[in-house]
Short mmCIF file of C-alpha atoms in Angstrom, two decimals:
data_model
loop_
_atom_site.label_atom_id
_atom_site.label_comp_id
_atom_site.label_asym_id
_atom_site.label_seq_id
_atom_site.Cartn_x
_atom_site.Cartn_y
_atom_site.Cartn_z
CA MET A 1 -3.80 -0.48 30.98
CA ALA A 2 -1.40 1.56 29.40
CA ILE A 3 -1.43 2.51 26.30
CA THR A 4 1.25 4.43 24.55
CA LYS A 5 2.25 5.79 20.98
CA GLU A 6 4.49 5.31 18.93
CA THR A 7 5.98 6.31 15.56
CA ALA A 8 8.64 4.87 13.21
CA VAL A 9 10.24 4.78 9.79
CA ASP A 10 9.02 0.86 8.35
CA GLN A 11 9.97 1.17 4.99
CA ILE A 12 12.21 3.24 3.33
CA THR A 13 12.48 2.75 -0.81
CA VAL A 14 15.36 4.47 -3.23
CA THR A 15 14.24 4.35 -6.47
CA GLU A 16 16.65 3.80 -10.12
CA ASN A 17 15.79 8.14 -10.81
CA GLY A 18 17.64 8.88 -7.14
CA THR A 19 13.53 9.51 -5.57
CA VAL A 20 13.11 8.42 -1.80
CA LEU A 21 9.92 7.39 -0.51
CA TYR A 22 9.27 7.01 3.01
CA ARG A 23 6.67 5.54 5.46
CA GLU A 24 5.98 6.92 8.78
CA ALA A 25 3.24 4.42 10.74
CA THR A 26 1.89 5.46 13.95
CA ARG A 27 1.17 3.14 15.89
CA ILE A 28 -1.76 3.12 19.59
CA ILE A 29 -0.69 0.07 22.13
CA GLU A 30 -2.23 -0.91 25.19
CA ASP A 31 -0.88 -3.26 27.27
CA GLY A 32 1.13 -4.66 23.71
CA ASN A 33 -1.53 -5.32 21.66
CA GLU A 34 -1.66 -2.89 18.80
CA LEU A 35 -5.15 -1.14 18.96
CA SER A 36 -4.54 1.27 15.73
CA LYS A 37 -1.94 2.03 12.99
CA THR A 38 -2.00 4.77 10.56
CA PHE A 39 0.20 6.38 7.45
CA HIS A 40 1.79 9.16 6.20
CA ARG A 41 3.88 8.24 2.74
CA THR A 42 7.19 10.79 2.58
CA SER A 43 8.43 11.51 -1.18
CA LEU A 44 12.13 13.44 -1.38
CA VAL A 45 13.11 13.92 -4.63
CA PRO A 46 17.64 14.06 -5.61
CA GLY A 47 19.20 16.61 -4.15
CA GLN A 48 15.75 18.35 -2.29
CA ASP A 49 16.70 19.74 0.85
CA LEU A 50 16.07 17.76 4.15
CA THR A 51 15.64 19.43 7.07
CA GLY A 52 13.17 17.60 8.69
CA VAL A 53 13.52 14.30 7.08
CA PRO A 54 13.84 11.61 9.62
CA VAL A 55 17.71 10.77 10.13
CA SER A 56 17.76 7.24 9.11
CA VAL A 57 16.01 8.92 5.58
CA VAL A 58 18.77 11.21 5.65
CA ALA A 59 21.63 8.43 5.56
CA HIS A 60 19.54 6.56 2.50
CA CYS A 61 19.52 10.12 0.37
CA ASN A 62 22.71 11.28 0.81
CA LEU A 63 24.40 7.21 0.21
CA ALA A 64 22.14 7.99 -2.78
CA TRP A 65 21.91 11.35 -4.06
CA THR A 66 25.65 12.04 -5.48
CA ALA A 67 26.66 14.52 -7.64
CA GLU A 68 25.55 12.73 -10.79
CA VAL A 69 22.18 10.84 -9.64
CA ILE A 70 21.56 15.08 -8.87
CA ALA A 71 22.24 16.14 -12.06
CA ALA A 72 21.47 12.82 -14.30
CA TYR A 73 17.33 13.43 -12.18
CA GLN A 74 17.34 17.40 -13.04
CA ALA A 75 18.34 16.37 -16.98
CA GLN A 76 15.31 14.42 -16.57
CA VAL A 77 12.51 17.01 -15.07
CA ALA A 78 13.71 19.60 -17.79
CA ALA A 79 13.25 16.83 -20.41
CA GLN A 80 9.77 16.17 -19.40
CA ALA A 81 9.58 19.70 -19.08
CA GLU A 82 9.99 20.38 -22.59
CA SER A 83 7.74 17.50 -23.65
CA ILE A 84 4.84 18.63 -22.60
CA GLY A 85 4.81 21.46 -24.62
CA ALA A 86 6.82 24.28 -22.19
CA MET B 1 -20.13 -57.74 8.72
CA ALA B 2 -16.32 -57.88 10.28
CA THR B 3 -16.56 -55.43 13.30
CA GLN B 4 -12.72 -54.13 14.44
CA VAL B 5 -11.76 -51.96 17.34
CA SER B 6 -8.27 -52.25 18.34
CA LEU B 7 -6.66 -50.77 21.31
CA ASN B 8 -2.60 -51.05 21.28
CA ASP B 9 0.55 -49.83 23.11
CA GLY B 10 -1.24 -49.08 26.21
CA ALA B 11 -3.56 -46.30 25.55
CA VAL B 12 -4.76 -44.96 28.79
CA ALA B 13 -8.68 -43.06 29.02
CA SER B 14 -9.76 -41.13 31.15
CA ALA B 15 -13.62 -41.48 32.86
CA GLY B 16 -15.47 -41.69 29.69
CA ALA B 17 -13.07 -41.34 27.18
CA LEU B 18 -11.88 -44.52 24.95
CA ALA B 19 -7.94 -43.32 23.82
CA ILE B 20 -6.28 -45.28 20.80
CA GLN B 21 -2.92 -44.91 20.60
CA THR B 22 -0.01 -46.68 18.59
CA ASN B 23 3.20 -45.96 18.38
CA GLY B 24 5.16 -46.42 15.30
CA THR B 25 2.23 -45.84 12.88
CA THR B 26 1.02 -43.22 11.80
CA GLN B 27 -2.77 -44.82 11.38
CA ALA B 28 -4.83 -44.62 14.61
CA VAL B 29 -8.13 -44.90 13.51
CA SER B 30 -8.89 -46.22 10.21
CA ILE B 31 -11.80 -46.12 7.47
CA SER B 32 -12.96 -48.88 5.46
CA THR B 33 -13.78 -46.53 1.27
CA GLY B 34 -17.20 -46.50 1.46
CA GLN B 35 -17.24 -46.24 5.41
CA VAL B 36 -18.78 -42.56 7.52
CA ALA B 37 -17.72 -41.51 10.77
CA THR B 38 -20.07 -39.29 12.33
CA LEU B 39 -19.37 -36.73 14.67
CA ALA B 40 -21.09 -35.39 17.73
CA GLN B 41 -22.87 -32.29 17.88
CA ASN B 42 -19.89 -29.69 18.64
CA PRO B 43 -17.42 -32.51 17.57
CA ILE B 44 -13.48 -30.93 18.53
CA LEU B 45 -10.45 -32.35 17.09
CA THR B 46 -7.90 -31.54 18.88
CA SER B 47 -4.08 -32.29 18.61
CA GLY B 48 -2.96 -31.41 22.29
CA THR B 49 -2.36 -28.37 21.34
CA ALA B 50 -3.28 -25.26 23.33
CA ASN B 51 -5.15 -24.10 20.52
CA GLY B 52 -5.92 -27.61 19.05
CA VAL B 53 -5.29 -28.12 15.69
CA ALA B 54 -6.41 -31.05 12.67
CA TYR B 55 -4.72 -31.88 9.79
CA LEU B 56 -6.43 -33.17 6.98
CA ASN B 57 -4.16 -34.41 3.89
CA GLY B 58 -6.96 -35.84 0.60
CA SER B 59 -6.32 -35.83 -2.52
CA LYS B 60 -9.45 -35.98 -4.52
CA ALA B 61 -11.02 -33.29 -5.63
CA VAL B 62 -14.88 -32.25 -4.91
CA THR B 63 -17.41 -33.04 -7.44
CA SER B 64 -20.39 -32.44 -6.13
CA GLY B 65 -21.84 -31.18 -2.51
CA SER B 66 -20.45 -28.57 -0.39
CA ALA B 67 -17.29 -29.51 1.62
CA LEU B 68 -14.23 -27.90 2.62
CA VAL B 69 -10.77 -30.09 1.56
CA PHE B 70 -7.18 -29.62 1.58
CA ASP B 71 -4.84 -31.32 -0.74
CA GLY B 72 -1.80 -30.95 0.90
CA THR B 73 -1.35 -27.42 -0.51
CA ASN B 74 -4.70 -25.87 -0.48
CA PHE B 75 -7.82 -25.35 1.07
CA SER B 76 -11.32 -25.32 -1.52
CA THR B 77 -14.21 -25.66 -1.14
CA THR B 78 -17.85 -25.88 -3.11
CA GLY B 79 -19.07 -23.75 -1.11
CA THR B 80 -19.04 -19.95 -0.14
CA ILE B 81 -17.03 -18.84 2.44
CA LYS B 82 -18.39 -17.28 5.20
CA GLY B 83 -15.91 -15.11 7.56
CA SER B 84 -16.89 -12.54 10.78
CA THR B 85 -14.65 -10.58 11.28
CA THR B 86 -11.04 -10.57 9.34
CA ILE B 87 -9.20 -12.54 7.19
CA GLY B 88 -4.96 -12.14 7.08
CA VAL B 89 -3.16 -12.36 3.55
CA GLY B 90 0.27 -13.24 2.26
CA ASN B 91 0.87 -13.77 7.00
CA ALA B 92 -0.28 -10.67 7.00
CA THR B 93 -1.64 -9.99 10.63
CA PRO B 94 -5.78 -10.10 10.60
CA SER B 95 -7.47 -6.36 12.03
CA THR B 96 -8.43 -6.75 15.74
CA SER B 97 -11.44 -4.41 14.61
CA GLY B 98 -13.77 -4.12 11.13
CA ALA B 99 -13.87 -6.87 8.57
CA GLY B 100 -11.90 -7.63 6.14
CA ILE B 101 -9.05 -7.87 4.09
CA THR B 102 -5.34 -7.14 5.64
CA PHE B 103 -2.74 -7.32 3.21
CA PRO B 104 0.42 -7.55 4.51
CA SER B 105 2.62 -3.77 5.96
CA THR B 106 4.38 -4.48 2.40
CA GLN B 107 3.20 -5.18 -0.88
CA SER B 108 3.88 -8.60 -1.77
CA ALA B 109 3.19 -8.28 -5.36
CA SER B 110 1.57 -10.41 -7.84
CA SER B 111 2.68 -10.42 -12.18
CA ASN B 112 -1.59 -12.25 -12.08
CA VAL B 113 -3.46 -9.67 -14.11
CA ASN B 114 -6.65 -10.86 -11.78
CA THR B 115 -4.98 -11.07 -8.55
CA LEU B 116 -6.16 -8.04 -6.11
CA ASP B 117 -2.70 -8.12 -4.22
CA ASP B 118 -2.36 -4.64 -2.41
CA TYR B 119 -4.05 -2.17 -0.58
CA GLU B 120 -3.41 0.89 1.34
CA GLU B 121 -4.72 4.09 3.18
CA GLY B 122 -2.39 7.16 4.54
CA THR B 123 -1.96 10.70 4.19
CA PHE B 124 1.08 12.45 2.40
CA THR B 125 2.23 15.73 2.50
CA PRO B 126 2.49 17.69 -0.63
CA THR B 127 4.24 19.98 -2.03
CA CYS B 128 4.06 23.14 -4.72
CA THR B 129 7.82 24.37 -6.65
CA LEU B 130 8.85 26.98 -9.04
CA SER B 131 11.60 25.40 -11.19
CA THR B 132 13.32 28.67 -9.59
CA PRO B 133 12.02 28.49 -5.84
CA GLY B 134 12.74 32.11 -4.48
CA THR B 135 11.02 32.70 -1.38
CA SER B 136 7.94 30.61 -2.73
CA ALA B 137 6.43 28.60 0.12
CA THR B 138 3.57 26.00 0.58
CA THR B 139 1.90 26.08 3.56
CA SER B 140 -1.63 24.61 5.10
CA ALA B 141 -0.58 21.13 3.32
CA VAL B 142 -2.67 18.25 3.58
CA GLY B 143 -3.41 14.91 1.71
CA VAL B 144 -4.78 11.41 1.75
CA TYR B 145 -3.79 7.96 -0.05
CA THR B 146 -5.44 5.00 -0.99
CA LYS B 147 -3.39 2.71 -3.18
CA ILE B 148 -5.45 -0.51 -4.40
CA GLY B 149 -3.09 -2.65 -6.55
CA ASN B 150 -1.53 -0.73 -8.99
CA LEU B 151 -4.13 2.38 -9.15
CA VAL B 152 -3.43 5.80 -6.29
CA THR B 153 -5.74 8.39 -6.09
CA VAL B 154 -4.82 10.72 -3.73
CA THR B 155 -6.97 14.12 -2.51
CA GLY B 156 -6.24 16.99 -0.33
CA ARG B 157 -5.58 20.71 -0.87
CA LEU B 158 -2.28 23.03 -0.81
CA THR B 159 -1.28 26.56 -0.06
CA PHE B 160 1.28 28.05 -2.42
CA THR B 161 2.98 31.81 -2.98
CA LYS B 162 5.31 32.18 -5.35
CA GLY B 163 7.01 34.97 -3.50
CA THR B 164 10.13 35.78 -4.94
CA GLY B 165 10.12 32.55 -7.38
CA SER B 166 10.20 32.11 -10.93
CA GLY B 167 10.08 29.46 -13.63
CA ASP B 168 7.71 26.73 -14.05
CA LEU B 169 5.59 24.58 -11.09
CA SER B 170 5.50 21.19 -10.09
CA PHE B 171 3.26 19.27 -8.05
CA GLY B 172 5.83 16.73 -5.53
CA GLY B 173 5.56 14.99 -2.15
CA LEU B 174 3.06 12.54 -3.36
CA PRO B 175 2.76 8.94 -2.04
CA PHE B 176 4.11 6.14 -3.90
CA THR B 177 5.90 7.09 -7.95
CA SER B 178 4.73 7.04 -11.01
CA THR B 179 4.28 4.09 -13.59
CA SER B 180 8.31 3.47 -15.76
CA THR B 181 5.87 2.62 -18.76
CA THR B 182 5.79 6.25 -20.58
CA THR B 183 3.10 5.74 -22.03
CA TYR B 184 1.12 5.53 -19.22
CA GLN B 185 0.41 9.86 -18.34
CA ASN B 186 -1.98 10.61 -15.69
CA SER B 187 -4.50 13.55 -15.69
CA GLY B 188 -5.75 15.19 -13.37
CA ALA B 189 -9.08 17.82 -12.10
CA LEU B 190 -7.55 20.63 -10.46
CA SER B 191 -9.90 23.61 -8.32
CA LEU B 192 -8.53 26.73 -7.82
CA ASP B 193 -9.08 29.38 -5.15
CA SER B 194 -7.43 32.13 -6.50
CA PHE B 195 -5.37 31.25 -8.66
CA GLY B 196 -5.07 30.83 -13.04
CA VAL B 197 -4.86 33.96 -15.67
CA ALA B 198 -8.20 34.24 -17.85
CA GLY B 199 -8.62 31.92 -20.85
CA LYS B 200 -6.93 29.69 -19.33
CA VAL B 201 -7.79 25.69 -17.97
CA TYR B 202 -5.72 24.26 -15.59
CA PHE B 203 -5.73 20.46 -14.32
CA PHE B 204 -2.37 18.31 -13.65
CA PHE B 205 -0.30 16.59 -15.74
CA LEU B 206 1.65 13.44 -14.69
CA VAL B 207 4.59 13.00 -16.28
CA ASN B 208 5.56 9.55 -17.16
CA SER B 209 9.32 7.54 -15.41
CA SER B 210 8.44 7.56 -12.30
CA THR B 211 9.04 10.98 -11.18
CA ALA B 212 7.78 11.15 -7.67
CA PRO B 213 6.14 14.70 -8.82
CA ILE B 214 4.06 15.86 -11.26
CA MET B 215 4.37 19.33 -13.16
CA VAL B 216 0.63 21.37 -13.05
CA SER B 217 -0.19 22.03 -16.64
CA SER B 218 -2.36 24.60 -17.99
CA THR B 219 -4.34 25.19 -21.69
CA GLN B 220 -5.24 28.31 -23.61
CA ALA B 221 -8.43 28.30 -24.91
CA GLY B 222 -7.76 28.30 -28.03
CA GLY B 223 -5.23 25.14 -27.31
CA THR B 224 -2.23 25.89 -26.09
CA VAL B 225 -0.33 22.58 -23.68
CA ALA B 226 2.06 25.36 -21.60
CA LEU B 227 3.30 24.75 -18.04
CA ALA B 228 2.34 26.72 -15.43
CA GLY B 229 4.33 28.46 -13.59
CA ALA B 230 5.23 31.58 -11.28
CA THR B 231 2.72 33.82 -14.31
CA ASP B 232 -0.32 32.17 -13.21
CA PHE B 233 -0.19 33.63 -10.07
CA GLY B 234 -0.75 36.66 -8.18
CA ALA B 235 1.09 38.19 -5.31
CA ALA B 236 -1.71 36.55 -2.58
CA GLY B 237 -1.18 32.76 -1.74
CA ALA B 238 -3.18 30.15 -3.98
CA GLY B 239 -5.33 27.92 -2.52
CA ILE B 240 -4.81 24.96 -4.72
CA ARG B 241 -7.93 21.98 -4.23
CA TYR B 242 -6.65 18.64 -6.24
CA MET B 243 -7.88 14.62 -6.60
CA PHE B 244 -6.40 12.60 -9.04
CA SER B 245 -4.91 8.62 -10.08
CA TYR B 246 -2.59 7.07 -11.05
CA GLN B 247 -0.53 4.19 -11.24
CA THR B 248 1.87 3.01 -9.98
CA ASP B 249 4.77 -0.10 -11.46
#
């Protein structure tokens, strides 16, 4: 009777403005049968520091985050700040 | 009244059993219109596989009484459905614990507004950042979320220290992006610990257009609305507790 714990990135989503969201699933498995599963989600905005981010997610970020995407995102955030009344 | 029993094509019955078997036809047993076939207590229908499979294929809709009907595409019943454990939809493997409905791990979105098509619970790590980060830092950050359909509710806490940072404050790391429909901007309550300036009220303001971070806004008692920022923090770390809901696409 072997019980193991496995954590893996099971979802990666890249949105239109370059935001990358990913989900890590942690599974507790006994003799091949899944006893429990939990999720942890993380979102990353264009240009964000990727220290500690799983390698597979970093690969998506590096593909999606061109200089143009990062600049457009920063402009979007600035425009939103103005809309609030800064 | 004519009574007919046909045994064809070399059917072999074991002791105490009757075998009806035909070759070249899909109809082994025929029951005439208006007649009733009665099964004894605890009958088992099996196709001969390990788990047993029964195929039903009728087209007549039930108009009275309680019945289970399979019309070739859908199961329906005029009564209620009672399940003692879990039901998986969208090819989801039903949970082996508790009782409830198990949705697919990845949402299968429905365009029908009366259809619940997603449920998920989990954790996330919230972050606070200043537009000029400097040495600002988020610590002790925890968050949990529950997504029901297109509505996400998050709750948790974090500690933020501005350090040498300056500028506007934003809140990030949300588990799902907010709706891209610009009409729907969401706000939520904010609980503070050693954070804030006298005379101001603080609240979350979820900005539109699917950006994951939300801005933290403040309003003065007089009604002026402005972005919260580094000037709202003292030198010591500030504890922030939050809970709010927002819509996704």
